[in-house]
Short mmCIF file of C-alpha atoms and ligand atoms in Angstrom, two decimals:
data_model
loop_
_atom_site.label_atom_id
_atom_site.label_comp_id
_atom_site.label_asym_id
_atom_site.label_seq_id
_atom_site.Cartn_x
_atom_site.Cartn_y
_atom_site.Cartn_z
CA MET A 1 5.94 -1.40 -23.05
CA ILE A 2 6.47 0.80 -26.33
CA PRO A 3 7.24 -0.92 -29.33
CA MET A 4 10.95 -1.38 -29.73
CA THR A 5 13.32 -3.82 -31.85
CA LEU A 6 15.27 -6.73 -30.48
CA ALA A 7 18.35 -4.80 -31.61
CA GLU A 8 17.13 -1.53 -29.77
CA VAL A 9 16.37 -3.43 -26.55
CA ALA A 10 19.88 -5.34 -26.40
CA ALA A 11 21.39 -1.97 -27.22
CA ALA A 12 19.44 -0.26 -24.08
CA VAL A 13 20.40 -3.03 -21.69
CA ASP A 14 23.89 -3.45 -23.07
CA GLY A 15 23.07 -7.31 -24.16
CA THR A 16 23.79 -9.14 -26.96
CA LEU A 17 21.28 -11.03 -29.15
CA HIS A 18 21.67 -14.88 -29.38
CA GLY A 19 19.23 -16.81 -31.85
CA ALA A 20 17.08 -13.67 -32.14
CA ASP A 21 16.05 -11.57 -35.32
CA PRO A 22 17.26 -8.06 -34.74
CA ALA A 23 14.65 -6.60 -36.49
CA ALA A 24 11.74 -8.60 -34.68
CA ARG A 25 9.79 -6.14 -32.35
CA VAL A 26 8.76 -6.27 -28.69
CA LEU A 27 5.03 -5.15 -28.63
CA GLY A 28 3.90 -6.71 -25.21
CA THR A 29 4.56 -6.43 -21.93
CA VAL A 30 7.83 -7.36 -19.99
CA GLU A 31 6.90 -10.22 -17.41
CA PHE A 32 8.94 -12.48 -14.86
CA ASP A 33 6.32 -14.85 -14.64
CA SER A 34 6.20 -16.81 -17.79
CA ARG A 35 2.29 -17.36 -17.43
CA LYS A 36 1.67 -13.61 -17.97
CA VAL A 37 3.53 -13.63 -20.89
CA THR A 38 1.24 -12.54 -24.21
CA GLU A 39 2.25 -12.13 -27.64
CA GLY A 40 5.12 -10.07 -28.61
CA GLY A 41 6.16 -9.63 -25.09
CA LEU A 42 9.51 -10.01 -23.39
CA PHE A 43 10.13 -12.63 -20.69
CA ALA A 44 12.83 -11.72 -18.40
CA ALA A 45 14.42 -14.84 -16.79
CA PHE A 46 15.79 -14.23 -12.91
CA ALA A 47 17.18 -17.08 -11.07
CA GLY A 48 15.30 -17.12 -7.89
CA GLU A 49 16.09 -19.12 -4.86
CA GLN A 50 13.61 -21.65 -5.49
CA ALA A 51 13.44 -21.67 -9.33
CA ASP A 52 15.23 -20.52 -12.19
CA GLY A 53 13.33 -18.56 -14.91
CA HIS A 54 15.27 -19.98 -17.57
CA ASP A 55 13.51 -22.99 -17.19
CA PHE A 56 10.49 -21.34 -18.07
CA ALA A 57 12.09 -19.83 -21.23
CA PRO A 58 10.49 -22.46 -23.56
CA THR A 59 6.90 -21.95 -22.32
CA ALA A 60 7.43 -18.16 -22.33
CA VAL A 61 8.32 -18.57 -26.14
CA ALA A 62 5.33 -20.90 -26.66
CA ALA A 63 2.94 -18.08 -25.09
CA GLY A 64 4.37 -15.65 -27.68
CA ALA A 65 7.46 -14.08 -26.08
CA ALA A 66 9.27 -12.12 -28.79
CA ALA A 67 12.47 -13.10 -26.82
CA VAL A 68 13.96 -13.74 -23.56
CA LEU A 69 16.38 -11.68 -21.39
CA GLY A 70 18.54 -14.05 -19.20
CA THR A 71 22.03 -14.70 -18.62
CA ARG A 72 22.63 -17.95 -20.61
CA ALA A 73 21.89 -19.20 -24.11
CA LEU A 74 19.02 -21.68 -24.53
CA PRO A 75 18.74 -23.81 -27.66
CA GLY A 76 15.79 -22.81 -29.56
CA VAL A 77 15.22 -19.70 -27.72
CA PRO A 78 15.48 -16.17 -28.86
CA MET A 79 17.55 -14.55 -26.38
CA ILE A 80 19.21 -11.20 -25.27
CA LEU A 81 22.17 -12.26 -23.07
CA VAL A 82 22.77 -9.88 -20.17
CA ASP A 83 24.89 -10.14 -16.95
CA ASP A 84 22.32 -9.11 -14.66
CA PRO A 85 18.62 -9.30 -15.75
CA LEU A 86 17.77 -6.81 -12.83
CA ASP A 87 20.36 -4.47 -14.06
CA ALA A 88 18.92 -4.69 -17.41
CA LEU A 89 15.43 -4.10 -16.62
CA THR A 90 16.17 -1.16 -15.08
CA ARG A 91 18.39 0.12 -17.97
CA LEU A 92 15.40 -0.78 -19.94
CA ALA A 93 12.93 1.40 -17.96
CA ARG A 94 15.10 4.36 -18.03
CA ALA A 95 15.52 3.94 -21.82
CA VAL A 96 11.64 3.85 -22.20
CA LEU A 97 11.06 6.46 -19.71
CA ASP A 98 13.50 8.71 -21.88
CA ARG A 99 11.45 8.07 -24.74
CA LEU A 100 8.05 9.14 -23.33
CA ASP A 101 6.80 12.36 -22.08
CA VAL A 102 4.88 11.37 -18.59
CA THR A 103 4.74 12.84 -15.40
CA VAL A 104 6.47 10.33 -12.80
CA VAL A 105 4.95 10.48 -9.38
CA GLY A 106 6.88 9.01 -6.23
CA ILE A 107 5.33 7.97 -3.24
CA THR A 108 6.69 7.16 0.23
CA GLY A 109 6.22 6.95 3.92
CA SER A 110 6.27 4.34 6.79
CA SER A 111 2.38 3.23 6.21
CA GLY A 112 -0.33 4.05 3.48
CA LYS A 113 2.04 4.22 0.52
CA THR A 114 -0.04 1.64 -1.48
CA THR A 115 -3.35 3.25 -0.35
CA THR A 116 -2.43 6.57 -1.38
CA LYS A 117 -0.75 5.47 -4.52
CA ASP A 118 -4.28 3.90 -5.02
CA LEU A 119 -6.21 7.32 -4.72
CA ILE A 120 -3.54 9.07 -6.91
CA GLY A 121 -4.02 6.79 -9.43
CA GLN A 122 -7.66 6.99 -9.57
CA LEU A 123 -7.53 10.72 -9.60
CA LEU A 124 -5.25 11.24 -12.16
CA ASN A 125 -6.76 8.47 -14.18
CA GLU A 126 -9.68 10.96 -14.65
CA ILE A 127 -7.34 13.56 -16.15
CA GLY A 128 -5.33 11.29 -18.41
CA PRO A 129 -3.80 7.67 -19.16
CA THR A 130 -2.13 6.52 -15.78
CA VAL A 131 -0.06 3.46 -15.21
CA VAL A 132 -0.62 2.72 -11.56
CA PRO A 133 0.53 -0.92 -10.52
CA PRO A 134 -1.64 -3.26 -8.54
CA GLY A 135 -0.46 -3.97 -4.87
CA SER A 136 2.85 -2.70 -3.59
CA PHE A 137 5.53 -3.45 -6.39
CA ASN A 138 7.53 -0.72 -4.48
CA ASN A 139 11.50 -2.09 -4.83
CA GLU A 140 14.18 -2.18 -7.28
CA LEU A 141 12.26 -5.01 -9.39
CA GLY A 142 8.71 -3.41 -8.98
CA LEU A 143 9.76 -0.22 -10.25
CA PRO A 144 11.26 -0.77 -13.36
CA TYR A 145 8.25 -3.41 -14.04
CA THR A 146 5.75 -0.59 -13.72
CA VAL A 147 7.80 1.70 -15.54
CA LEU A 148 7.80 -0.71 -18.50
CA ARG A 149 4.04 -0.95 -18.53
CA ALA A 150 4.03 2.68 -19.92
CA ASP A 151 3.39 3.48 -23.78
CA GLU A 152 2.96 6.34 -26.03
CA LYS A 153 -0.73 7.00 -24.36
CA THR A 154 0.60 7.15 -20.87
CA ARG A 155 0.53 10.67 -19.14
CA PHE A 156 1.18 9.68 -15.58
CA LEU A 157 3.16 7.24 -13.92
CA VAL A 158 2.28 6.53 -10.36
CA LEU A 159 5.19 4.52 -8.37
CA GLU A 160 4.97 3.43 -4.66
CA MET A 161 8.63 3.98 -3.28
CA GLY A 162 9.63 1.57 -0.17
CA ALA A 163 12.82 1.73 1.68
CA ARG A 164 14.53 -0.94 3.75
CA GLY A 165 17.62 1.38 4.44
CA ALA A 166 19.61 4.65 3.80
CA GLY A 167 20.01 5.36 -0.12
CA HIS A 168 17.24 2.70 -1.33
CA ILE A 169 14.66 5.50 -2.56
CA ARG A 170 17.56 7.52 -3.74
CA HIS A 171 18.27 4.60 -6.10
CA LEU A 172 14.39 4.07 -6.82
CA CYS A 173 14.57 7.94 -7.93
CA GLU A 174 17.37 7.48 -10.18
CA ILE A 175 15.69 4.12 -11.88
CA ALA A 176 12.55 6.49 -12.55
CA PRO A 177 13.22 10.25 -11.58
CA PRO A 178 9.86 11.68 -9.91
CA ARG A 179 8.68 15.11 -10.80
CA ILE A 180 6.16 14.67 -8.18
CA GLY A 181 6.90 13.65 -4.77
CA VAL A 182 4.65 12.54 -1.82
CA VAL A 183 5.58 11.73 1.67
CA VAL A 184 2.74 10.30 3.52
CA ASN A 185 4.12 9.69 6.92
CA VAL A 186 7.22 8.82 9.09
CA GLY A 187 6.85 5.84 11.66
CA VAL A 188 8.00 2.90 12.92
CA ALA A 189 7.91 0.66 10.32
CA HIS A 190 10.83 -1.37 9.41
CA ILE A 191 12.70 0.17 11.90
CA GLY A 192 14.92 -2.70 12.49
CA GLU A 193 16.84 -1.83 9.62
CA PHE A 194 17.15 2.07 9.95
CA GLY A 195 17.81 2.00 13.87
CA SER A 196 15.69 5.05 14.82
CA VAL A 197 12.99 7.11 13.55
CA ASP A 198 15.47 10.10 12.46
CA GLY A 199 17.01 7.52 10.54
CA ILE A 200 13.88 6.56 8.74
CA ALA A 201 12.96 10.33 8.34
CA ALA A 202 16.47 10.56 6.53
CA ALA A 203 15.66 7.75 4.44
CA LYS A 204 12.25 9.12 3.19
CA SER A 205 13.75 12.56 2.69
CA GLU A 206 15.44 11.15 -0.11
CA LEU A 207 12.38 11.52 -2.20
CA PRO A 208 11.95 15.35 -1.84
CA GLN A 209 15.72 15.70 -2.22
CA ALA A 210 15.51 13.95 -5.74
CA LEU A 211 12.80 16.54 -6.79
CA PRO A 212 13.68 18.98 -9.70
CA ALA A 213 12.89 22.60 -9.12
CA ASP A 214 10.35 22.60 -11.47
CA GLY A 215 8.37 19.70 -9.92
CA LEU A 216 6.27 19.47 -6.63
CA ALA A 217 6.75 18.12 -3.21
CA VAL A 218 3.49 17.42 -1.50
CA LEU A 219 4.23 16.79 1.98
CA ASN A 220 1.82 15.94 4.99
CA ALA A 221 1.17 18.95 6.94
CA ASP A 222 0.37 16.82 10.23
CA ASP A 223 3.26 14.96 10.42
CA PRO A 224 6.27 17.31 11.95
CA ARG A 225 8.95 15.07 10.55
CA VAL A 226 7.24 14.96 6.90
CA ALA A 227 6.84 18.97 6.92
CA ALA A 228 10.26 19.54 8.02
CA MET A 229 11.21 17.64 4.70
CA ALA A 230 10.20 21.30 2.95
CA ALA A 231 13.67 22.62 3.86
CA VAL A 232 15.65 19.75 2.15
CA THR A 233 13.91 20.14 -1.57
CA ALA A 234 14.28 22.04 -4.51
CA ALA A 235 10.86 21.79 -5.70
CA PRO A 236 7.92 23.84 -4.86
CA VAL A 237 6.17 22.64 -1.57
CA VAL A 238 2.37 22.06 -0.97
CA LEU A 239 1.71 21.00 2.47
CA ALA A 240 -1.63 19.03 2.86
CA GLY A 241 -3.48 18.17 5.88
CA GLN A 242 -5.39 19.19 8.86
CA ALA A 243 -2.97 21.58 10.44
CA GLU A 244 -3.19 25.63 10.15
CA GLY A 245 -0.73 26.01 8.11
CA ALA A 246 -1.60 23.57 5.58
CA GLY A 247 -2.12 24.91 2.01
CA LEU A 248 -4.48 22.07 1.19
CA ARG A 249 -6.71 21.48 4.36
CA ALA A 250 -9.35 19.56 5.69
CA VAL A 251 -11.74 21.55 8.66
CA ASP A 252 -14.58 19.99 10.46
CA VAL A 253 -13.74 16.49 10.02
CA VAL A 254 -16.63 14.02 11.25
CA LEU A 255 -16.77 10.30 10.85
CA ASP A 256 -20.08 8.57 10.18
CA GLU A 257 -21.54 5.48 11.40
CA ARG A 258 -19.33 3.65 8.95
CA GLY A 259 -16.30 5.21 9.68
CA ARG A 260 -16.34 7.12 6.65
CA ALA A 261 -14.70 10.89 6.80
CA SER A 262 -16.54 14.21 5.61
CA TYR A 263 -14.68 17.51 5.90
CA THR A 264 -14.53 20.62 4.20
CA LEU A 265 -11.53 21.28 1.78
CA VAL A 266 -9.89 24.44 2.04
CA HIS A 267 -7.67 25.93 -0.95
CA GLU A 268 -6.47 29.36 -1.76
CA GLY A 269 -9.51 30.99 -0.25
CA ASN A 270 -12.19 28.15 -1.71
CA SER A 271 -13.75 25.61 0.12
CA ALA A 272 -15.96 22.40 -0.74
CA PRO A 273 -17.72 19.68 1.12
CA VAL A 274 -16.13 16.30 0.38
CA GLU A 275 -18.01 13.06 1.63
CA LEU A 276 -15.68 9.92 1.31
CA ALA A 277 -16.82 6.36 0.78
CA LEU A 278 -13.45 5.09 2.54
CA THR A 279 -13.29 3.85 6.07
CA GLY A 280 -10.89 5.56 8.44
CA ALA A 281 -10.15 8.80 9.57
CA HIS A 282 -6.43 8.27 8.47
CA GLN A 283 -8.19 8.63 4.88
CA VAL A 284 -8.39 12.20 5.21
CA GLY A 285 -4.87 12.83 5.24
CA ASN A 286 -4.42 10.28 2.21
CA THR A 287 -7.15 12.07 0.32
CA LEU A 288 -5.59 15.34 0.95
CA LEU A 289 -2.33 14.05 -0.49
CA ALA A 290 -4.04 12.95 -3.41
CA ALA A 291 -6.01 15.77 -4.06
CA ALA A 292 -2.65 18.08 -3.88
CA VAL A 293 -1.24 15.96 -6.75
CA ALA A 294 -4.42 15.94 -8.77
CA LEU A 295 -4.81 19.80 -8.78
CA HIS A 296 -1.15 20.37 -9.51
CA CYS A 297 -1.76 17.88 -12.70
CA GLY A 298 -4.69 19.94 -14.14
CA MET A 299 -7.75 18.63 -12.31
CA PRO A 300 -10.47 21.41 -12.00
CA TRP A 301 -10.95 22.40 -8.51
CA ALA A 302 -14.58 22.24 -9.32
CA GLU A 303 -14.35 18.49 -9.89
CA LEU A 304 -12.26 17.71 -7.13
CA ALA A 305 -14.58 16.93 -4.24
CA ALA A 306 -16.91 14.95 -6.62
CA ALA A 307 -13.74 12.70 -7.82
CA LEU A 308 -12.74 12.25 -4.02
CA ALA A 309 -16.41 11.14 -3.30
CA ARG A 310 -15.71 8.66 -5.99
CA LEU A 311 -12.47 7.06 -4.48
CA ARG A 312 -12.44 3.23 -3.32
CA THR A 313 -10.09 0.74 -1.94
CA VAL A 314 -8.25 -1.05 -4.87
CA SER A 315 -5.72 -3.23 -3.19
CA THR A 316 -7.17 -5.77 -1.12
CA ARG A 317 -6.85 -6.71 2.60
CA ARG A 318 -6.55 -2.72 3.41
CA MET A 319 -9.60 -1.39 5.18
CA ASP A 320 -12.07 -3.80 3.01
CA VAL A 321 -15.36 -3.49 4.83
CA PHE A 322 -18.06 -6.02 4.63
CA ASP A 323 -21.25 -6.76 5.98
CA ARG A 324 -22.51 -10.57 6.58
CA ALA A 325 -26.10 -11.66 6.55
CA ASP A 326 -26.37 -12.32 10.11
CA GLY A 327 -25.26 -8.59 11.10
CA VAL A 328 -21.65 -8.98 11.72
CA THR A 329 -19.29 -6.46 10.03
CA VAL A 330 -15.75 -7.36 9.32
CA ILE A 331 -12.96 -4.79 8.66
CA ASP A 332 -10.44 -6.78 6.58
CA ASP A 333 -6.86 -4.84 7.13
CA SER A 334 -4.89 -7.98 7.28
CA TYR A 335 -2.52 -7.11 4.72
CA ASN A 336 0.12 -5.78 7.14
CA ALA A 337 0.36 -3.97 10.39
CA ASN A 338 2.54 -1.58 12.25
CA PRO A 339 1.68 0.74 15.53
CA ALA A 340 0.30 3.67 13.23
CA SER A 341 -1.69 1.46 10.86
CA THR A 342 -2.93 -0.62 14.00
CA ALA A 343 -4.06 2.88 15.76
CA ALA A 344 -5.65 3.66 12.41
CA ALA A 345 -7.68 0.66 12.52
CA LEU A 346 -8.78 0.56 15.78
CA ARG A 347 -10.01 4.08 15.61
CA ALA A 348 -12.15 3.10 12.40
CA LEU A 349 -13.23 0.21 14.27
CA SER A 350 -14.10 2.06 17.15
CA ALA A 351 -16.10 4.49 14.75
CA LEU A 352 -18.05 1.40 13.28
CA GLY A 353 -18.71 0.36 16.91
CA GLY A 354 -20.57 3.86 17.23
CA GLY A 355 -17.41 5.47 18.95
CA ALA A 356 -18.75 7.03 22.26
CA ALA A 357 -22.15 5.67 21.95
CA ALA A 358 -20.63 2.09 22.46
CA ASP A 359 -19.67 3.41 25.91
CA THR A 360 -23.14 4.05 27.03
CA GLY A 361 -23.99 0.57 25.52
CA ALA A 362 -25.93 1.95 22.65
CA GLY A 363 -23.16 1.04 19.91
CA ARG A 364 -22.33 -2.47 18.57
CA ARG A 365 -19.58 -4.67 20.31
CA THR A 366 -16.34 -4.00 18.71
CA VAL A 367 -13.89 -7.19 18.44
CA ALA A 368 -10.17 -6.75 17.61
CA VAL A 369 -7.83 -9.62 16.22
CA LEU A 370 -4.76 -8.53 16.32
CA GLY A 371 -1.60 -10.67 15.41
CA TYR A 372 2.09 -9.89 15.72
CA MET A 373 3.69 -6.80 13.97
CA ALA A 374 6.84 -7.43 12.49
CA GLU A 375 10.35 -5.41 11.92
CA LEU A 376 9.94 -3.19 14.99
CA GLY A 377 13.29 -3.95 16.24
CA GLN A 378 13.74 -2.41 19.58
CA ALA A 379 10.27 -0.73 19.70
CA GLU A 380 8.73 -4.34 19.46
CA ARG A 381 7.81 -4.68 22.91
CA ASP A 382 6.46 -0.99 23.26
CA GLY A 383 5.02 -0.92 20.05
CA HIS A 384 2.59 -4.01 20.95
CA ALA A 385 1.83 -2.71 24.46
CA GLU A 386 0.72 0.95 22.81
CA VAL A 387 -1.67 -0.75 20.63
CA GLY A 388 -3.00 -2.85 23.45
CA ALA A 389 -3.82 0.22 25.42
CA LEU A 390 -5.18 2.25 22.76
CA ALA A 391 -7.61 -0.81 22.00
CA ALA A 392 -8.66 -0.83 25.70
CA THR A 393 -9.05 3.02 25.84
CA LEU A 394 -11.07 2.88 22.56
CA GLY A 395 -13.19 0.61 24.87
CA VAL A 396 -12.69 -2.72 22.56
CA GLY A 397 -15.26 -5.39 23.66
CA LEU A 398 -13.16 -8.37 22.61
CA LEU A 399 -9.61 -8.23 22.35
CA ILE A 400 -7.93 -11.79 20.73
CA VAL A 401 -4.25 -11.71 20.59
CA VAL A 402 -2.94 -13.95 18.07
CA GLY A 403 0.45 -15.45 18.74
CA GLU A 404 2.80 -15.40 21.61
CA SER A 405 5.30 -13.00 20.14
CA ALA A 406 2.38 -10.46 20.30
CA ALA A 407 1.46 -10.97 23.68
CA PRO A 408 2.69 -7.40 25.02
CA ILE A 409 -0.73 -6.22 23.38
CA LEU A 410 -2.39 -7.82 26.42
CA ASP A 411 0.09 -6.25 28.84
CA GLY A 412 -0.94 -2.88 27.30
CA ALA A 413 -4.42 -3.56 27.52
CA ALA A 414 -4.51 -4.62 31.03
CA SER A 415 -2.79 -1.26 31.84
CA VAL A 416 -5.64 0.61 31.28
CA ARG A 417 -7.77 0.83 34.31
CA HIS A 418 -11.77 0.58 33.98
CA TRP A 419 -11.31 -1.24 30.74
CA GLU A 420 -14.12 -3.72 30.95
CA GLY A 421 -13.62 -5.64 27.80
CA GLU A 422 -12.64 -9.58 27.50
CA SER A 423 -9.08 -10.52 26.56
CA VAL A 424 -7.73 -13.88 25.04
CA LEU A 425 -4.39 -14.93 23.85
CA VAL A 426 -4.44 -17.72 21.09
CA SER A 427 -1.39 -19.33 19.50
CA ASP A 428 -2.45 -19.16 15.59
CA GLN A 429 -4.91 -18.28 13.23
CA ALA A 430 -6.73 -21.51 13.61
CA ALA A 431 -7.16 -21.10 17.58
CA ALA A 432 -8.34 -17.50 16.73
CA ILE A 433 -11.14 -18.76 14.30
CA GLY A 434 -12.01 -21.19 17.03
CA ALA A 435 -12.20 -18.40 19.70
CA LEU A 436 -14.52 -16.29 17.39
CA ARG A 437 -16.74 -19.64 16.70
CA GLU A 438 -17.15 -19.46 20.66
CA ARG A 439 -17.65 -15.61 21.13
CA LEU A 440 -18.97 -14.13 18.03
CA ARG A 441 -22.18 -12.39 18.23
CA ALA A 442 -24.74 -10.72 15.66
CA ALA A 443 -24.07 -6.85 15.20
CA ASP A 444 -20.28 -7.60 16.29
CA VAL A 445 -17.80 -5.31 14.40
CA VAL A 446 -14.47 -7.26 13.98
CA LEU A 447 -11.09 -6.00 13.09
CA VAL A 448 -8.48 -8.42 11.88
CA LYS A 449 -4.88 -6.95 11.52
CA GLY A 450 -1.36 -8.39 11.75
CA SER A 451 1.78 -8.21 9.90
CA ARG A 452 1.02 -10.99 7.22
CA TYR A 453 1.61 -14.39 8.42
CA ARG A 454 -1.70 -15.39 7.13
CA THR A 455 -3.67 -13.17 9.48
CA TRP A 456 -6.04 -13.09 6.70
CA ASP A 457 -6.97 -16.58 7.05
CA VAL A 458 -9.20 -15.68 10.08
CA VAL A 459 -10.62 -13.06 7.35
CA ASP A 460 -11.59 -15.78 5.14
CA ALA A 461 -13.21 -17.79 7.81
CA LEU A 462 -15.09 -14.80 8.67
CA ARG A 463 -16.39 -14.89 5.04
CA GLU A 464 -18.10 -17.81 5.56
CA THR A 465 -21.15 -17.50 8.05
CA HIS A 466 -21.22 -21.31 8.33
CA ALA A 467 -17.66 -21.20 9.33
CA VAL A 468 -17.51 -18.78 11.91
CA GLY A 469 -21.54 -18.37 13.28
CA VAL A 470 -22.91 -15.99 15.82
CA SER A 471 -24.02 -17.15 19.20
CA ASP A 472 -26.96 -14.86 21.26
CA GLY A 473 -24.39 -14.17 23.88
CA ASP A 474 -24.96 -16.94 26.24
CA GLY A 475 -23.09 -19.29 24.00
CA HIS A 476 -26.26 -20.82 22.52
CA ARG A 477 -26.24 -20.75 18.50
N1 ATP B 1 -2.09 7.52 6.65
C1 ATP B 1 -2.21 6.34 7.09
N2 ATP B 1 -1.37 6.44 8.25
C2 ATP B 1 -1.57 5.20 9.20
N3 ATP B 1 -1.77 4.12 8.67
C3 ATP B 1 -2.39 4.08 7.31
C4 ATP B 1 -2.54 5.26 6.65
N4 ATP B 1 -2.67 4.80 5.21
C5 ATP B 1 -3.09 3.64 5.10
N5 ATP B 1 -2.99 2.83 6.31
C6 ATP B 1 -2.83 1.81 6.89
O1 ATP B 1 -1.55 1.00 6.72
C7 ATP B 1 -1.63 -0.20 6.42
C8 ATP B 1 -0.83 -0.50 5.24
O2 ATP B 1 -1.08 0.10 4.39
P1 ATP B 1 -0.41 0.32 2.68
O3 ATP B 1 -0.44 -1.01 2.32
O4 ATP B 1 -1.21 1.28 1.98
O5 ATP B 1 0.93 0.90 3.32
P2 ATP B 1 2.31 0.55 2.70
O6 ATP B 1 2.99 1.80 3.06
O7 ATP B 1 2.12 0.56 1.39
O8 ATP B 1 2.92 -0.56 3.34
P3 ATP B 1 4.19 -1.53 2.63
O9 ATP B 1 5.51 -0.97 3.26
O10 ATP B 1 3.86 -2.92 3.37
O11 ATP B 1 3.95 -1.43 1.20
C9 ATP B 1 -3.19 -0.65 6.30
O12 ATP B 1 -3.83 -1.42 7.33
C10 ATP B 1 -3.81 0.81 5.88
O13 ATP B 1 -5.22 0.89 6.45
MG1 MG B 2 2.91 -1.03 0.04
#
């Protein structure tokens, strides 16, 4: 955070000081986990369901906190007293932003926000000091928390904006008004809360609507619902994608045997070859969106292709690919799942398996361990069935479906005629690990995906060759 006196902080949050020196300065970060507090930091005490942050105030002070932001006075603790710590954090974030000269980039979409946020963060960091939060941090708490990590040196602030309903993104745009807005896609993630895909599109369009006339809207040219948002923004628009009308475009996209895309990047009469180190065809679109932001923020065209080639996966369990000593390759995409992201992951799995070569027996066997996809509301049954049908159409060799609620995936797979893969329904993660233990073969490519619920336990077991070994195909070890 920028250095501020406790008096200034109290004024910004409309709070009162208690047992605190008004001239003392906040020099460190704002934290709500007392274990993360450093010298001169500010500790925000929230009353959660399980714990009350006020109980940890003494620990925070012992760790060097300059003061504690909370709702009740505590003996011996320098306090900034407020009615609502979250509201206070939000006000403080606004006050800090007002004092800084940073370009705020907001990112929204149904899937790929964190992934694209990480890509944009990496590119902008090559241009100037950039604050980009790890993981998701995309709500009314994560946003001010991230803003408060910026200081005078910061030039770019990259913020993920999630929505669970109408008005959420508008609110986030009020906390930290973005100059640049990026919309990745509109899908059925969290459809339960929105009612319909149009409801989701309307909610995502709150980001382009909030942009100023001297800002920039970066829209996915390949998603008609996103491209249509060009009509609702006052900002100039860049359409990025593979569609013909895109201002920043990828042509001649090919995937290599590791599922990594190469393409020719085309922009205003220039073109450059790009080779990504990232896995999955969906990264073509994500990298184009990131490239549009970087170009606008001053990255020279001549440096862009090389910068794109340097991009890596940052947040964990999103298309994390690793090879085991016994020849098995694992794609850890277990962070979360919805039909669109699962389709993207299945396509990447198929590419790693050798794509069409696998059909002729020349490729590697593909194994998909798929769990339940949450928050699909009315689209739940069809969403699961679609994913199963795609897995079968792509010729997945072994389909392990985890949990009774995900069973429609099997129905979808069974509906594809001529599919010769094996399918199994298991009750939970432990049973999925058991099923792999029996069936895994050397040279298999395994995708693990599901909506949290510890689907990643399967990946962690796969990390250990002694936990899940390979057989020779006849059940012998
Ligand atoms: N453009 C894309 N289209 C479809 N799926 C994608 C895309 N980009 C990333 N994904 C996949 O979507 C999943 C979620 O990715 P990510 O965490 O980036 O999304 P998110 O929008 O931040 O999700 P959340 O709403 O949980 O924060 C991952 O499996 C990732 O590989
Ligand atoms: Mg996210």
